[in-house]
PDB file of C-alpha atoms in Angstrom:
ATOM      1  CA  UNK S 279      64.791 -31.511 -99.930  1.00 42.00           C
ATOM      2  CA  UNK S 280      66.461 -33.017 -97.403  1.00 45.00           C
ATOM      3  CA  UNK S 281      64.714 -34.429 -95.243  1.00 54.00           C
ATOM      4  CA  UNK S 282      65.962 -34.553 -90.892  1.00 61.00           C
ATOM      5  CA  UNK S 283      65.802 -37.733 -89.196  1.00 77.00           C
ATOM      6  CA  UNK S 284      64.142 -38.187 -86.300  1.00 88.00           C
ATOM      7  CA  UNK S 285      65.330 -37.404 -83.273  1.00 91.00           C
ATOM      8  CA  UNK S 286      66.659 -40.163 -80.994  1.00 94.00           C
ATOM      9  CA  UNK S 287      64.990 -39.772 -77.734  1.00 95.00           C
ATOM     10  CA  UNK S 288      65.802 -41.977 -74.727  1.00 97.00           C
ATOM     11  CA  UNK S 289      64.200 -40.823 -71.545  1.00 97.00           C
ATOM     12  CA  UNK S 290      65.201 -40.688 -67.396  1.00 97.00           C
ATOM     13  CA  UNK S 291      63.096 -40.623 -64.843  1.00 96.00           C
ATOM     14  CA  UNK S 292      62.365 -43.332 -61.802  1.00 95.00           C
ATOM     15  CA  UNK S 293      58.453 -42.957 -61.945  1.00 95.00           C
ATOM     16  CA  UNK S 294      56.759 -44.179 -64.307  1.00 94.00           C
ATOM     17  CA  UNK S 295      53.664 -42.244 -64.901  1.00 95.00           C
ATOM     18  CA  UNK S 296      56.257 -39.353 -66.141  1.00 93.00           C
ATOM     19  CA  UNK S 297      57.904 -41.973 -68.816  1.00 94.00           C
ATOM     20  CA  UNK S 298      54.556 -43.110 -69.726  1.00 95.00           C
ATOM     21  CA  UNK S 299      53.618 -39.410 -70.212  1.00 93.00           C
ATOM     22  CA  UNK S 300      55.976 -38.992 -72.066  1.00 93.00           C
ATOM     23  CA  UNK S 301      56.269 -41.120 -74.341  1.00 94.00           C
ATOM     24  CA  UNK S 302      52.277 -40.931 -74.914  1.00 94.00           C
ATOM     25  CA  UNK S 303      53.089 -37.570 -75.395  1.00 92.00           C
ATOM     26  CA  UNK S 304      56.209 -37.697 -78.295  1.00 92.00           C
ATOM     27  CA  UNK S 305      54.124 -40.627 -79.283  1.00 92.00           C
ATOM     28  CA  UNK S 306      51.394 -37.797 -80.924  1.00 90.00           C
ATOM     29  CA  UNK S 307      54.752 -35.490 -82.209  1.00 88.00           C
ATOM     30  CA  UNK S 308      56.207 -36.536 -85.233  1.00 87.00           C
ATOM     31  CA  UNK S 309      59.819 -36.602 -85.492  1.00 88.00           C
ATOM     32  CA  UNK S 310      61.144 -38.078 -82.174  1.00 91.00           C
ATOM     33  CA  UNK S 311      61.744 -41.382 -81.333  1.00 92.00           C
ATOM     34  CA  UNK S 312      61.505 -42.665 -78.333  1.00 94.00           C
ATOM     35  CA  UNK S 313      64.217 -45.639 -78.521  1.00 95.00           C
ATOM     36  CA  UNK S 314      64.985 -46.713 -74.596  1.00 96.00           C
ATOM     37  CA  UNK S 315      63.479 -45.855 -71.050  1.00 97.00           C
ATOM     38  CA  UNK S 316      65.500 -45.586 -67.768  1.00 96.00           C
ATOM     39  CA  UNK S 317      64.471 -45.885 -64.134  1.00 95.00           C
ATOM     40  CA  UNK S 318      67.656 -44.668 -62.815  1.00 96.00           C
ATOM     41  CA  UNK S 319      71.092 -43.428 -63.334  1.00 95.00           C
ATOM     42  CA  UNK S 320      72.807 -47.367 -63.885  1.00 96.00           C
ATOM     43  CA  UNK S 321      69.987 -48.036 -67.025  1.00 97.00           C
ATOM     44  CA  UNK S 322      70.563 -44.634 -68.192  1.00 97.00           C
ATOM     45  CA  UNK S 323      74.586 -45.267 -68.846  1.00 97.00           C
ATOM     46  CA  UNK S 324      73.740 -49.439 -69.871  1.00 97.00           C
ATOM     47  CA  UNK S 325      71.168 -47.211 -72.579  1.00 97.00           C
ATOM     48  CA  UNK S 326      73.431 -44.803 -73.780  1.00 97.00           C
ATOM     49  CA  UNK S 327      75.886 -47.209 -74.341  1.00 96.00           C
ATOM     50  CA  UNK S 328      73.832 -49.134 -76.594  1.00 95.00           C
ATOM     51  CA  UNK S 329      71.835 -46.952 -78.303  1.00 95.00           C
ATOM     52  CA  UNK S 330      73.610 -43.831 -78.456  1.00 96.00           C
ATOM     53  CA  UNK S 331      71.178 -41.736 -78.461  1.00 95.00           C
ATOM     54  CA  UNK S 332      70.815 -37.823 -79.892  1.00 93.00           C
ATOM     55  CA  UNK S 333      69.627 -36.486 -76.393  1.00 94.00           C
ATOM     56  CA  UNK S 334      68.957 -38.084 -72.965  1.00 96.00           C
ATOM     57  CA  UNK S 335      65.869 -35.771 -71.282  1.00 96.00           C
ATOM     58  CA  UNK S 336      67.519 -36.464 -67.525  1.00 96.00           C
ATOM     59  CA  UNK S 337      65.297 -36.573 -64.180  1.00 94.00           C
ATOM     60  CA  UNK S 338      67.710 -35.675 -61.435  1.00 92.00           C
ATOM     61  CA  UNK S 339      66.761 -37.145 -57.936  1.00 92.00           C
ATOM     62  CA  UNK S 340      66.912 -41.516 -58.674  1.00 93.00           C
ATOM     63  CA  UNK S 341      67.344 -44.284 -56.943  1.00 90.00           C
ATOM     64  CA  UNK S 342      70.789 -46.071 -57.120  1.00 91.00           C
ATOM     65  CA  UNK S 343      71.936 -42.732 -59.546  1.00 94.00           C
ATOM     66  CA  UNK S 344      71.729 -39.749 -59.332  1.00 94.00           C
ATOM     67  CA  UNK S 345      71.076 -37.813 -62.638  1.00 94.00           C
ATOM     68  CA  UNK S 346      73.610 -35.278 -61.612  1.00 94.00           C
ATOM     69  CA  UNK S 347      76.586 -38.596 -60.994  1.00 95.00           C
ATOM     70  CA  UNK S 348      74.795 -40.348 -64.335  1.00 96.00           C
ATOM     71  CA  UNK S 349      75.483 -37.149 -66.765  1.00 95.00           C
ATOM     72  CA  UNK S 350      78.548 -36.613 -65.682  1.00 93.00           C
ATOM     73  CA  UNK S 351      79.941 -40.463 -66.270  1.00 96.00           C
ATOM     74  CA  UNK S 352      77.940 -40.211 -69.760  1.00 95.00           C
ATOM     75  CA  UNK S 353      80.001 -36.942 -70.997  1.00 91.00           C
ATOM     76  CA  UNK S 354      82.953 -38.322 -69.520  1.00 91.00           C
ATOM     77  CA  UNK S 355      82.920 -41.474 -72.558  1.00 92.00           C
ATOM     78  CA  UNK S 356      80.723 -39.613 -74.986  1.00 92.00           C
ATOM     79  CA  UNK S 357      82.230 -36.282 -74.886  1.00 84.00           C
ATOM     80  CA  UNK S 358      80.019 -35.207 -77.877  1.00 85.00           C
ATOM     81  CA  UNK S 359      77.007 -36.271 -75.377  1.00 91.00           C
ATOM     82  CA  UNK S 360      73.754 -33.835 -75.045  1.00 91.00           C
ATOM     83  CA  UNK S 361      71.768 -34.371 -71.476  1.00 94.00           C
ATOM     84  CA  UNK S 362      68.743 -31.998 -71.187  1.00 93.00           C
ATOM     85  CA  UNK S 363      68.118 -32.709 -67.414  1.00 93.00           C
ATOM     86  CA  UNK S 364      63.910 -31.747 -66.629  1.00 92.00           C
ATOM     87  CA  UNK S 365      63.540 -32.104 -62.878  1.00 87.00           C
ATOM     88  CA  UNK S 366      60.958 -30.682 -60.705  1.00 87.00           C
ATOM     89  CA  UNK S 367      64.641 -28.986 -58.793  1.00 79.00           C
ATOM     90  CA  UNK S 368      65.199 -24.814 -60.225  1.00 73.00           C
ATOM     91  CA  UNK S 369      68.075 -23.896 -57.398  1.00 73.00           C
ATOM     92  CA  UNK S 370      71.634 -23.096 -58.079  1.00 73.00           C
ATOM     93  CA  UNK S 371      73.022 -25.496 -56.095  1.00 77.00           C
ATOM     94  CA  UNK S 372      70.944 -28.474 -58.323  1.00 83.00           C
ATOM     95  CA  UNK S 373      71.624 -25.975 -61.708  1.00 82.00           C
ATOM     96  CA  UNK S 374      75.444 -25.519 -61.468  1.00 79.00           C
ATOM     97  CA  UNK S 375      75.795 -29.748 -60.326  1.00 84.00           C
ATOM     98  CA  UNK S 376      73.808 -30.503 -63.247  1.00 86.00           C
ATOM     99  CA  UNK S 377      76.085 -27.729 -65.457  1.00 81.00           C
ATOM    100  CA  UNK S 378      79.610 -29.005 -64.476  1.00 81.00           C
ATOM    101  CA  UNK S 379      78.445 -32.258 -65.151  1.00 87.00           C
ATOM    102  CA  UNK S 380      78.051 -31.600 -68.311  1.00 86.00           C
ATOM    103  CA  UNK S 381      74.326 -31.904 -68.914  1.00 88.00           C
ATOM    104  CA  UNK S 382      73.487 -29.688 -72.118  1.00 85.00           C
ATOM    105  CA  UNK S 383      70.149 -28.477 -70.941  1.00 86.00           C
ATOM    106  CA  UNK S 384      68.760 -27.684 -67.580  1.00 87.00           C
ATOM    107  CA  UNK S 385      64.751 -27.371 -68.240  1.00 90.00           C
ATOM    108  CA  UNK S 386      62.286 -27.061 -65.540  1.00 87.00           C
ATOM    109  CA  UNK S 387      59.132 -30.038 -65.884  1.00 87.00           C
ATOM    110  CA  UNK S 388      56.234 -27.410 -66.103  1.00 86.00           C
ATOM    111  CA  UNK S 389      58.185 -27.419 -69.778  1.00 85.00           C
ATOM    112  CA  UNK S 390      54.978 -28.726 -71.905  1.00 82.00           C
ATOM    113  CA  UNK S 391      54.205 -28.578 -75.568  1.00 85.00           C
ATOM    114  CA  UNK S 392      56.220 -27.209 -78.653  1.00 86.00           C
ATOM    115  CA  UNK S 393      58.392 -25.798 -75.696  1.00 88.00           C
ATOM    116  CA  UNK S 394      60.471 -29.230 -75.328  1.00 89.00           C
ATOM    117  CA  UNK S 395      60.041 -29.454 -78.003  1.00 89.00           C
ATOM    118  CA  UNK S 396      61.728 -26.775 -79.920  1.00 87.00           C
ATOM    119  CA  UNK S 397      64.369 -27.399 -76.589  1.00 87.00           C
ATOM    120  CA  UNK S 398      65.156 -30.369 -77.253  1.00 89.00           C
ATOM    121  CA  UNK S 399      65.770 -29.598 -80.888  1.00 86.00           C
ATOM    122  CA  UNK S 400      67.721 -27.201 -79.826  1.00 83.00           C
ATOM    123  CA  UNK S 401      69.373 -28.885 -77.649  1.00 84.00           C
ATOM    124  CA  UNK S 402      70.509 -31.513 -80.675  1.00 84.00           C
ATOM    125  CA  UNK S 403      71.456 -28.746 -83.080  1.00 80.00           C
ATOM    126  CA  UNK S 404      73.878 -27.744 -80.213  1.00 77.00           C
ATOM    127  CA  UNK S 405      71.712 -24.446 -78.494  1.00 76.00           C
ATOM    128  CA  UNK S 406      71.275 -24.255 -75.345  1.00 75.00           C
ATOM    129  CA  UNK S 407      67.680 -24.356 -73.785  1.00 78.00           C
ATOM    130  CA  UNK S 408      67.581 -23.625 -70.376  1.00 76.00           C
ATOM    131  CA  UNK S 409      64.136 -22.534 -68.582  1.00 77.00           C
ATOM    132  CA  UNK S 410      63.951 -18.847 -68.550  1.00 69.00           C
ATOM    133  CA  UNK S 411      64.432 -19.330 -64.785  1.00 67.00           C
ATOM    134  CA  UNK S 412      67.207 -21.860 -64.316  1.00 70.00           C
ATOM    135  CA  UNK S 413      68.630 -18.937 -66.331  1.00 68.00           C
ATOM    136  CA  UNK S 414      67.992 -15.959 -63.735  1.00 62.00           C
ATOM    137  CA  UNK S 415      69.385 -18.594 -60.896  1.00 65.00           C
ATOM    138  CA  UNK S 416      72.438 -19.202 -62.834  1.00 65.00           C
ATOM    139  CA  UNK S 417      73.723 -16.096 -64.218  1.00 59.00           C
ATOM    140  CA  UNK S 418      73.419 -14.381 -60.685  1.00 59.00           C
ATOM    141  CA  UNK S 419      73.996 -16.765 -58.429  1.00 56.00           C
ATOM    142  CA  UNK S 420      77.070 -19.076 -59.640  1.00 54.00           C
ATOM    143  CA  UNK S 421      80.002 -18.885 -57.608  1.00 44.00           C
ATOM    144  CA  UNK S 422      83.509 -17.994 -59.054  1.00 45.00           C
ATOM    145  CA  UNK S 423      86.068 -20.869 -58.749  1.00 47.00           C
ATOM    146  CA  UNK S 424      89.158 -18.626 -59.027  1.00 43.00           C
ATOM    147  CA  UNK S 425      89.979 -14.712 -58.675  1.00 48.00           C
ATOM    148  CA  UNK S 426      88.588 -13.336 -62.297  1.00 52.00           C
ATOM    149  CA  UNK S 427      91.296 -12.659 -65.372  1.00 53.00           C
ATOM    150  CA  UNK S 428      91.110 -10.673 -67.458  1.00 54.00           C
ATOM    151  CA  UNK S 429      90.153 -12.133 -71.161  1.00 52.00           C
ATOM    152  CA  UNK S 430      93.515 -11.857 -72.674  1.00 52.00           C
ATOM    153  CA  UNK S 431      94.696 -14.436 -70.439  1.00 63.00           C
ATOM    154  CA  UNK S 432      92.200 -17.351 -72.303  1.00 72.00           C
ATOM    155  CA  UNK S 433      93.945 -16.236 -75.956  1.00 82.00           C
ATOM    156  CA  UNK S 434      90.250 -14.538 -76.751  1.00 86.00           C
ATOM    157  CA  UNK S 435      89.745 -11.476 -79.801  1.00 89.00           C
ATOM    158  CA  UNK S 436      87.565  -9.753 -79.158  1.00 88.00           C
ATOM    159  CA  UNK S 437      85.121 -10.798 -81.543  1.00 90.00           C
ATOM    160  CA  UNK S 438      84.519 -14.246 -79.612  1.00 90.00           C
ATOM    161  CA  UNK S 439      84.196 -11.996 -76.756  1.00 88.00           C
ATOM    162  CA  UNK S 440      81.984  -9.697 -77.962  1.00 88.00           C
ATOM    163  CA  UNK S 441      80.046 -13.674 -78.805  1.00 90.00           C
ATOM    164  CA  UNK S 442      80.298 -14.778 -74.925  1.00 87.00           C
ATOM    165  CA  UNK S 443      78.357 -11.487 -74.012  1.00 85.00           C
ATOM    166  CA  UNK S 444      75.799 -13.355 -76.300  1.00 86.00           C
ATOM    167  CA  UNK S 445      75.878 -16.073 -75.206  1.00 82.00           C
ATOM    168  CA  UNK S 446      75.834 -15.123 -71.312  1.00 77.00           C
ATOM    169  CA  UNK S 447      72.649 -13.222 -72.268  1.00 76.00           C
ATOM    170  CA  UNK S 448      70.997 -16.190 -73.720  1.00 72.00           C
ATOM    171  CA  UNK S 449      70.786 -15.745 -77.264  1.00 79.00           C
ATOM    172  CA  UNK S 450      70.316 -18.598 -79.555  1.00 79.00           C
ATOM    173  CA  UNK S 451      73.083 -18.657 -82.913  1.00 83.00           C
ATOM    174  CA  UNK S 452      70.915 -17.501 -84.890  1.00 84.00           C
ATOM    175  CA  UNK S 453      70.377 -14.748 -82.937  1.00 86.00           C
ATOM    176  CA  UNK S 454      73.870 -14.311 -82.273  1.00 88.00           C
ATOM    177  CA  UNK S 455      74.498 -14.264 -85.965  1.00 90.00           C
ATOM    178  CA  UNK S 456      72.453 -11.685 -86.707  1.00 91.00           C
ATOM    179  CA  UNK S 457      73.582  -9.067 -83.701  1.00 90.00           C
ATOM    180  CA  UNK S 458      77.149 -10.290 -84.827  1.00 91.00           C
ATOM    181  CA  UNK S 459      76.225  -9.649 -88.228  1.00 91.00           C
ATOM    182  CA  UNK S 460      77.642 -13.495 -88.808  1.00 91.00           C
ATOM    183  CA  UNK S 461      76.108 -16.482 -90.570  1.00 91.00           C
ATOM    184  CA  UNK S 462      75.398 -19.130 -88.217  1.00 87.00           C
ATOM    185  CA  UNK S 463      78.624 -21.125 -89.543  1.00 88.00           C
ATOM    186  CA  UNK S 464      80.706 -18.531 -88.235  1.00 91.00           C
ATOM    187  CA  UNK S 465      79.210 -18.736 -84.923  1.00 89.00           C
ATOM    188  CA  UNK S 466      79.382 -22.594 -84.562  1.00 88.00           C
ATOM    189  CA  UNK S 467      83.085 -21.975 -85.764  1.00 90.00           C
ATOM    190  CA  UNK S 468      84.025 -18.856 -83.013  1.00 90.00           C
ATOM    191  CA  UNK S 469      82.295 -21.347 -80.182  1.00 89.00           C
ATOM    192  CA  UNK S 470      84.288 -23.813 -81.047  1.00 89.00           C
ATOM    193  CA  UNK S 471      87.559 -21.709 -81.850  1.00 90.00           C
ATOM    194  CA  UNK S 472      86.318 -20.016 -77.690  1.00 90.00           C
ATOM    195  CA  UNK S 473      85.521 -23.862 -76.481  1.00 87.00           C
ATOM    196  CA  UNK S 474      89.134 -25.053 -77.726  1.00 87.00           C
ATOM    197  CA  UNK S 475      90.787 -21.888 -76.034  1.00 88.00           C
ATOM    198  CA  UNK S 476      88.621 -22.684 -73.075  1.00 85.00           C
ATOM    199  CA  UNK S 477      89.469 -25.988 -72.243  1.00 81.00           C
ATOM    200  CA  UNK S 478      86.176 -27.140 -71.935  1.00 77.00           C
ATOM    201  CA  UNK S 479      83.206 -29.275 -74.261  1.00 71.00           C
ATOM    202  CA  UNK S 480      80.454 -27.592 -74.789  1.00 73.00           C
ATOM    203  CA  UNK S 481      78.572 -24.442 -75.820  1.00 76.00           C
ATOM    204  CA  UNK S 482      76.339 -25.059 -71.954  1.00 73.00           C
ATOM    205  CA  UNK S 483      79.895 -25.091 -70.047  1.00 74.00           C
ATOM    206  CA  UNK S 484      80.964 -21.948 -72.055  1.00 81.00           C
ATOM    207  CA  UNK S 485      78.561 -20.160 -70.757  1.00 78.00           C
ATOM    208  CA  UNK S 486      79.509 -21.840 -66.840  1.00 74.00           C
ATOM    209  CA  UNK S 487      83.162 -21.438 -66.900  1.00 78.00           C
ATOM    210  CA  UNK S 488      83.037 -17.648 -68.648  1.00 80.00           C
ATOM    211  CA  UNK S 489      81.174 -16.698 -65.842  1.00 73.00           C
ATOM    212  CA  UNK S 490      82.962 -18.310 -62.998  1.00 69.00           C
ATOM    213  CA  UNK S 491      86.181 -16.974 -64.885  1.00 74.00           C
ATOM    214  CA  UNK S 492      84.787 -13.653 -65.012  1.00 73.00           C
ATOM    215  CA  UNK S 493      85.286 -13.186 -68.986  1.00 77.00           C
ATOM    216  CA  UNK S 494      81.339 -12.492 -68.915  1.00 73.00           C
ATOM    217  CA  UNK S 495      79.730 -10.215 -66.837  1.00 64.00           C
ATOM    218  CA  UNK S 496      76.312 -11.585 -67.406  1.00 58.00           C
ATOM    219  CA  UNK S 497      74.311  -7.753 -66.434  1.00 57.00           C
ATOM    220  CA  UNK S 498      75.951  -6.059 -69.182  1.00 58.00           C
ATOM    221  CA  UNK S 499      75.269  -5.180 -72.441  1.00 54.00           C
ATOM    222  CA  UNK S 500      77.003  -6.662 -75.675  1.00 54.00           C
ATOM    223  CA  UNK S 501      78.947  -4.221 -77.198  1.00 55.00           C
ATOM    224  CA  UNK S 502      77.322  -4.343 -81.065  1.00 52.00           C
ATOM    225  CA  UNK S 503      79.752  -5.886 -83.949  1.00 47.00           C
ATOM    226  CA  UNK S 504      81.937  -4.354 -85.963  1.00 41.00           C
TER     227      UNK S 504
END
């Protein structure tokens, strides 16, 4: 049996008590290695450059450099970086700003225990952890930056369009595979092709971009795969 390596985690929060609580929590959970802590966005960038962790757990409101700006700079410098925001702010302004900066997920600070562990592991695997309230806020209020255009303008096939619709409903790769009668590997290949066609780099950015462009309707029921 092949063992799964520990998830290497960088904690970023300006509140020392929160960092201490998180370190204590993860120390009690097997499979997570907190490789470093950072007190603000500038330290987060430096620690990421040095250590290249699997996942960054990023606060938003911090001195010197905000979590949004730190996320943007980390993702620009390291396109494969996985940054999961964890904050008390779940309004549209913060959610959209973080996801546009390149965040791979967005959790509220009331996420804890098994839900937090599941979210971090999902992020490492390329899934998109979003607190339920955050997802509702995103899909219901995301402002369209450009006039909606048909999916054909982006070269999306009917199956790729179906996949993006399931994605907008918050399904994991495994759940999408079941709905579309595909393997998880095939779903990942579809996602990669869709991301390439839309000019984005992550699963979360695919969701944001398809909603922005009107490619998917989060309130519609996707067609069944054939």
